[in-house]
Tab-separated table of C-alpha atoms in Angstrom:
chain	number	residue	atom	x	y	z
O	1	MET	CA	76.531	32.701	100.370
O	2	GLN	CA	77.622	36.073	101.679
O	3	LEU	CA	77.051	34.858	105.224
O	4	PHE	CA	79.303	31.868	104.590
O	5	PHE	CA	82.103	34.089	103.338
O	6	PHE	CA	81.606	36.445	106.274
O	7	TYR	CA	82.085	33.624	108.761
O	8	LEU	CA	85.030	32.217	106.817
O	9	PHE	CA	86.861	35.550	106.710
O	10	SER	CA	86.024	36.296	110.336
O	11	LEU	CA	87.424	32.929	111.323
O	12	ILE	CA	90.617	33.596	109.359
O	13	THR	CA	90.966	37.036	110.933
O	14	LEU	CA	90.327	36.015	114.523
O	15	SER	CA	92.343	32.786	114.488
O	16	GLY	CA	95.250	34.662	112.929
O	17	ALA	CA	94.988	37.288	115.640
O	18	VAL	CA	94.919	34.687	118.407
O	19	LEU	CA	98.010	33.036	116.940
O	20	VAL	CA	99.814	36.399	116.821
O	21	VAL	CA	99.255	36.821	120.534
O	22	ALA	CA	99.703	33.217	121.633
O	23	HIS	CA	102.563	31.891	119.505
O	24	PRO	CA	105.900	31.820	121.336
O	25	ASN	CA	107.957	32.273	118.165
O	26	THR	CA	108.103	35.872	116.950
O	27	LEU	CA	108.465	34.963	113.288
O	28	SER	CA	105.380	32.737	113.440
O	29	SER	CA	103.553	35.619	115.095
O	30	ALA	CA	104.454	37.826	112.145
O	31	MET	CA	103.227	35.189	109.675
O	32	SER	CA	99.949	34.878	111.582
O	33	LEU	CA	99.614	38.659	111.517
O	34	ILE	CA	99.800	38.502	107.707
O	35	VAL	CA	96.985	35.918	107.706
O	36	SER	CA	94.907	38.069	110.043
O	37	LEU	CA	95.423	41.216	107.970
O	38	PHE	CA	94.485	39.285	104.839
O	39	GLY	CA	91.238	38.264	106.531
O	40	VAL	CA	90.511	41.885	107.400
O	41	ALA	CA	91.144	42.841	103.770
O	42	CYS	CA	88.613	40.202	102.673
O	43	LEU	CA	86.089	41.645	105.124
O	44	PHE	CA	86.703	45.062	103.562
O	45	VAL	CA	85.808	43.590	100.185
O	46	LEU	CA	82.578	42.222	101.669
O	47	LEU	CA	81.868	45.713	102.989
O	48	ALA	CA	82.135	47.160	99.473
O	49	ALA	CA	85.407	48.972	100.077
O	50	PRO	CA	87.740	47.553	97.418
O	51	PHE	CA	90.103	50.528	97.513
O	52	VAL	CA	90.796	50.147	101.224
O	53	ALA	CA	91.147	46.391	100.824
O	54	THR	CA	93.784	46.877	98.126
O	55	MET	CA	95.607	49.444	100.206
O	56	GLN	CA	95.465	47.075	103.167
O	57	LEU	CA	97.159	44.326	101.187
O	58	LEU	CA	99.726	46.645	99.610
O	59	LEU	CA	100.566	48.640	102.724
O	60	TYR	CA	100.491	45.920	105.329
O	61	ALA	CA	101.646	42.849	103.452
O	62	GLY	CA	103.934	44.825	101.181
O	63	ALA	CA	105.458	47.394	103.485
O	64	ILE	CA	104.783	46.967	107.164
O	65	MET	CA	105.150	43.202	107.347
O	66	VAL	CA	108.344	43.251	105.283
O	67	LEU	CA	109.706	45.738	107.805
O	68	PHE	CA	108.614	43.530	110.689
O	69	ILE	CA	110.113	40.367	109.262
O	70	PHE	CA	113.296	42.190	108.324
O	71	VAL	CA	113.716	43.417	111.893
O	72	ILE	CA	112.888	39.986	113.309
O	73	MET	CA	115.499	38.371	111.082
O	74	LEU	CA	117.984	41.094	112.019
O	75	LEU	CA	117.504	40.796	115.757
O	76	ASN	CA	116.530	37.124	115.960
O	77	PRO	CA	115.191	37.638	119.475
O	78	SER	CA	113.354	34.341	119.840
O	79	THR	CA	116.525	32.370	120.436
O	80	ASN	CA	117.500	34.472	123.425
O	81	ARG	CA	115.369	32.862	126.048
O	82	LEU	CA	112.508	30.497	126.488
O	83	VAL	CA	109.052	31.935	126.808
O	84	LYS	CA	108.229	32.562	130.406
O	85	ARG	CA	105.159	31.243	132.066
O	86	LEU	CA	102.156	33.500	132.135
O	87	SER	CA	102.724	35.934	134.973
O	88	PHE	CA	100.177	37.524	137.272
O	89	GLY	CA	100.247	40.646	135.116
O	90	GLY	CA	99.559	38.612	132.007
O	91	LEU	CA	96.607	36.881	133.636
O	92	LEU	CA	95.278	40.279	134.711
O	93	GLY	CA	95.678	41.478	131.119
O	94	ILE	CA	93.616	38.591	129.779
O	95	LEU	CA	90.935	39.234	132.399
O	96	ILE	CA	90.788	42.956	131.604
O	97	SER	CA	90.556	42.419	127.856
O	98	SER	CA	87.884	39.714	128.103
O	99	TYR	CA	85.888	41.950	130.466
O	100	LEU	CA	86.188	44.746	127.902
O	101	ALA	CA	85.050	42.360	125.145
O	102	VAL	CA	82.016	41.225	127.131
O	103	ILE	CA	80.942	44.785	127.943
O	104	LEU	CA	81.331	45.977	124.351
O	105	VAL	CA	79.602	42.957	122.809
O	106	LEU	CA	76.663	43.247	125.203
O	107	ARG	CA	76.363	46.928	124.350
O	108	VAL	CA	76.553	46.344	120.606
O	109	VAL	CA	74.087	43.449	120.575
O	110	SER	CA	71.445	45.738	122.069
O	111	PHE	CA	71.621	47.998	118.993
O	112	ASN	CA	68.590	47.916	116.773
O	113	LYS	CA	69.907	46.424	113.578
O	114	PRO	CA	69.862	48.939	110.760
O	115	GLU	CA	69.363	47.637	107.261
O	116	GLU	CA	72.052	47.982	104.660
O	117	VAL	CA	71.404	51.183	102.799
O	118	ALA	CA	71.336	51.021	99.052
O	119	ILE	CA	74.637	52.160	97.594
O	120	SER	CA	75.567	53.159	94.113
O	121	SER	CA	77.802	50.905	92.069
O	122	ASP	CA	80.489	53.566	92.388
O	123	TYR	CA	80.619	53.280	96.180
O	124	GLY	CA	84.066	52.749	97.672
O	125	SER	CA	85.773	52.824	94.293
O	126	LEU	CA	89.058	54.562	93.702
O	127	ARG	CA	87.260	57.363	91.896
O	128	GLU	CA	84.915	58.214	94.737
O	129	VAL	CA	87.526	57.894	97.475
O	130	GLY	CA	89.990	59.927	95.459
O	131	GLN	CA	87.477	62.711	94.915
O	132	LEU	CA	86.791	62.842	98.658
O	133	LEU	CA	90.489	62.711	99.442
O	134	PHE	CA	91.310	65.702	97.265
O	135	SER	CA	88.304	67.851	98.135
O	136	THR	CA	86.862	67.403	101.608
O	137	TYR	CA	89.918	65.826	103.183
O	138	LEU	CA	92.602	67.773	101.350
O	139	VAL	CA	94.171	69.315	104.463
O	140	PRO	CA	94.367	66.038	106.426
O	141	PHE	CA	95.845	64.428	103.330
O	142	GLU	CA	98.626	67.001	103.173
O	143	VAL	CA	99.230	66.668	106.921
O	144	THR	CA	99.525	62.922	106.376
O	145	SER	CA	102.261	63.446	103.798
O	146	LEU	CA	104.060	65.668	106.308
O	147	LEU	CA	103.723	62.943	108.935
O	148	LEU	CA	105.272	60.410	106.564
O	149	LEU	CA	108.150	62.790	105.838
O	150	VAL	CA	108.785	63.242	109.572
O	151	ALA	CA	108.649	59.458	110.072
O	152	ILE	CA	111.185	58.897	107.275
O	153	ILE	CA	113.533	61.493	108.737
O	154	GLY	CA	113.111	60.005	112.196
O	155	ALA	CA	113.830	56.484	111.001
O	156	VAL	CA	116.906	57.620	109.075
O	157	VAL	CA	118.270	59.593	112.025
O	158	LEU	CA	117.683	56.692	114.391
O	159	GLY	CA	119.145	54.191	111.971
O	160	ARG	CA	122.458	55.989	111.490
O	161	GLN	CA	125.493	54.168	112.773
O	162	SER	CA	126.791	56.870	115.076
O	163	LEU	CA	124.757	59.488	116.863
O	164	PRO	CA	126.205	62.975	116.527
O	165	GLY	CA	128.079	64.005	119.648
O	166	GLY	CA	127.235	60.784	121.405
O	167	ARG	CA	128.576	57.319	121.702
O	168	SER	CA	129.138	55.345	118.571
B	1	MET	CA	71.712	38.720	106.016
B	2	ILE	CA	74.811	40.080	107.697
B	3	SER	CA	74.036	43.054	109.872
B	4	LEU	CA	76.078	45.862	111.342
B	5	VAL	CA	76.288	43.971	114.625
B	6	HIS	CA	78.111	41.007	113.061
B	7	TYR	CA	80.932	43.150	111.761
B	8	LEU	CA	81.133	45.169	114.964
B	9	ILE	CA	81.475	42.007	117.032
B	10	VAL	CA	84.363	40.841	114.845
B	11	SER	CA	85.925	44.269	115.271
B	12	ILE	CA	85.485	44.160	119.056
B	13	LEU	CA	86.977	40.685	119.327
B	14	LEU	CA	89.939	41.697	117.171
B	15	PHE	CA	90.509	44.760	119.342
B	16	CYS	CA	90.317	42.788	122.565
B	17	ILE	CA	92.734	40.148	121.285
B	18	GLY	CA	95.095	43.026	120.540
B	19	VAL	CA	94.631	44.433	124.054
B	20	ALA	CA	95.263	41.007	125.587
B	21	GLY	CA	98.437	40.606	123.539
B	22	PHE	CA	99.638	44.045	124.506
B	23	LEU	CA	99.111	43.381	128.197
B	24	CYS	CA	100.397	39.798	128.294
B	25	ARG	CA	103.380	39.568	125.996
B	26	ARG	CA	106.738	41.015	126.957
B	27	ASN	CA	108.379	40.887	123.532
B	28	ALA	CA	108.419	44.400	122.094
B	29	LEU	CA	107.956	43.109	118.526
B	30	VAL	CA	104.793	41.274	119.508
B	31	LEU	CA	103.597	44.427	121.274
B	32	PHE	CA	103.915	46.297	117.968
B	33	MET	CA	101.951	43.550	116.207
B	34	SER	CA	99.218	43.812	118.853
B	35	VAL	CA	98.997	47.547	118.178
B	36	GLU	CA	98.578	46.716	114.484
B	37	LEU	CA	95.719	44.374	115.373
B	38	MET	CA	93.999	47.112	117.381
B	39	LEU	CA	94.406	49.636	114.559
B	40	ASN	CA	92.912	47.109	112.154
B	41	ALA	CA	89.948	46.588	114.441
B	42	ALA	CA	89.356	50.332	114.425
B	43	ASN	CA	89.617	50.345	110.634
B	44	LEU	CA	87.068	47.557	110.392
B	45	ALA	CA	84.650	49.522	112.561
B	46	PHE	CA	85.144	52.638	110.408
B	47	ILE	CA	84.480	50.744	107.181
B	48	THR	CA	81.470	48.985	108.723
B	49	PHE	CA	79.808	52.209	109.778
B	50	ALA	CA	80.648	53.760	106.424
B	51	ARG	CA	78.961	50.871	104.622
B	52	PHE	CA	75.841	50.901	106.756
B	53	GLN	CA	75.422	54.659	106.455
B	54	GLY	CA	76.287	54.782	102.762
B	55	ASN	CA	78.952	57.363	103.499
B	56	PRO	CA	82.307	56.811	101.760
B	57	SER	CA	84.202	59.064	104.198
B	58	GLY	CA	84.945	56.005	106.309
B	59	SER	CA	87.260	54.677	103.592
B	60	VAL	CA	89.249	57.902	103.691
B	61	ILE	CA	89.593	57.781	107.482
B	62	ALA	CA	90.684	54.132	107.307
B	63	PHE	CA	93.309	55.165	104.764
B	64	PHE	CA	94.643	57.783	107.198
B	65	VAL	CA	94.758	55.202	109.981
B	66	MET	CA	96.857	52.942	107.754
B	67	VAL	CA	99.305	55.746	107.017
B	68	VAL	CA	99.658	56.521	110.714
B	69	ALA	CA	100.263	52.817	111.392
B	70	ALA	CA	102.996	52.728	108.755
B	71	ALA	CA	104.719	55.776	110.243
B	72	GLU	CA	104.450	54.340	113.746
B	73	VAL	CA	105.959	51.023	112.721
B	74	ALA	CA	108.838	52.653	110.838
B	75	VAL	CA	109.928	54.834	113.752
B	76	GLY	CA	109.121	52.225	116.404
B	77	LEU	CA	111.157	49.499	114.757
B	78	ALA	CA	114.083	51.884	114.270
B	79	ILE	CA	113.992	52.625	118.006
B	80	LEU	CA	113.733	48.902	118.722
B	81	VAL	CA	116.843	48.142	116.656
B	82	LEU	CA	118.755	50.782	118.624
B	83	VAL	CA	117.518	49.362	121.925
B	84	PHE	CA	118.603	45.897	120.844
B	85	LYS	CA	122.041	47.244	119.939
B	86	ASN	CA	122.478	48.719	123.410
B	87	ARG	CA	120.903	46.040	125.573
B	88	SER	CA	120.766	43.000	123.238
B	89	SER	CA	117.198	42.239	124.270
B	90	VAL	CA	113.717	43.220	123.136
B	91	ASP	CA	112.066	42.197	126.395
B	92	VAL	CA	110.173	45.207	127.692
B	93	ASN	CA	110.780	44.121	131.283
B	94	GLU	CA	114.485	44.695	130.790
B	95	ILE	CA	114.036	48.086	129.132
B	96	SER	CA	113.064	49.774	132.373
B	97	LEU	CA	115.904	52.240	132.777
B	98	MET	CA	113.546	55.228	133.005
B	99	LYS	CA	111.206	53.544	135.449
B	100	GLY	CA	110.957	55.588	138.631
């Protein structure tokens, strides 16, 4: 049963990802990205990490993808030109990435397969992650909040109508 | 039973699809989405190793990766809107003013 769900979610994730890359329409790419991220969230649930799965859905589907779709609607770039044929560079890109995939998969398959370790029922819950976040990883957590502040300031400065001292 | 290798292969394939998209597509928005795919592949690997070692620190690291992705997208899309205002295109081939 678990194996079935694993293959189902993997299929959702990977087909969504392929559509993101291959679809000529940007908005459809964004929709496929949502599907792919949802599949990843389901895989997180299978891996006993419900907190991260929830954050994945909230952060990506709720925040990042809304931003993406908003910008796509704002710019509407897909109507500008038809999609060009695959260039030499694009072909090279596909070759490089498939070579990378083959190397990595061959390396990983040669691992000796470790068994799933027994985990407590508390594993991956909000309580356990929160305790780690505010004890062991307190400093990175605070740095993260600083990073978000800097990103907000950067986005606001960039998004202003006129740059100070520059062209409008 | 599903082993570590299964999840890692999904993660690798997701990452390589992201790499292929980043190298092939010329639309800057799709490039950002490919970066998101790669970050998600990394997250999946983190969570997988965390699960198979019984160590919940992986969840925390994945959380940090998500926050960094959010910050990156916010600033990147703001820059993209400005670029579109100036050049009315999001094709990265046409944004080559600083190319030597």
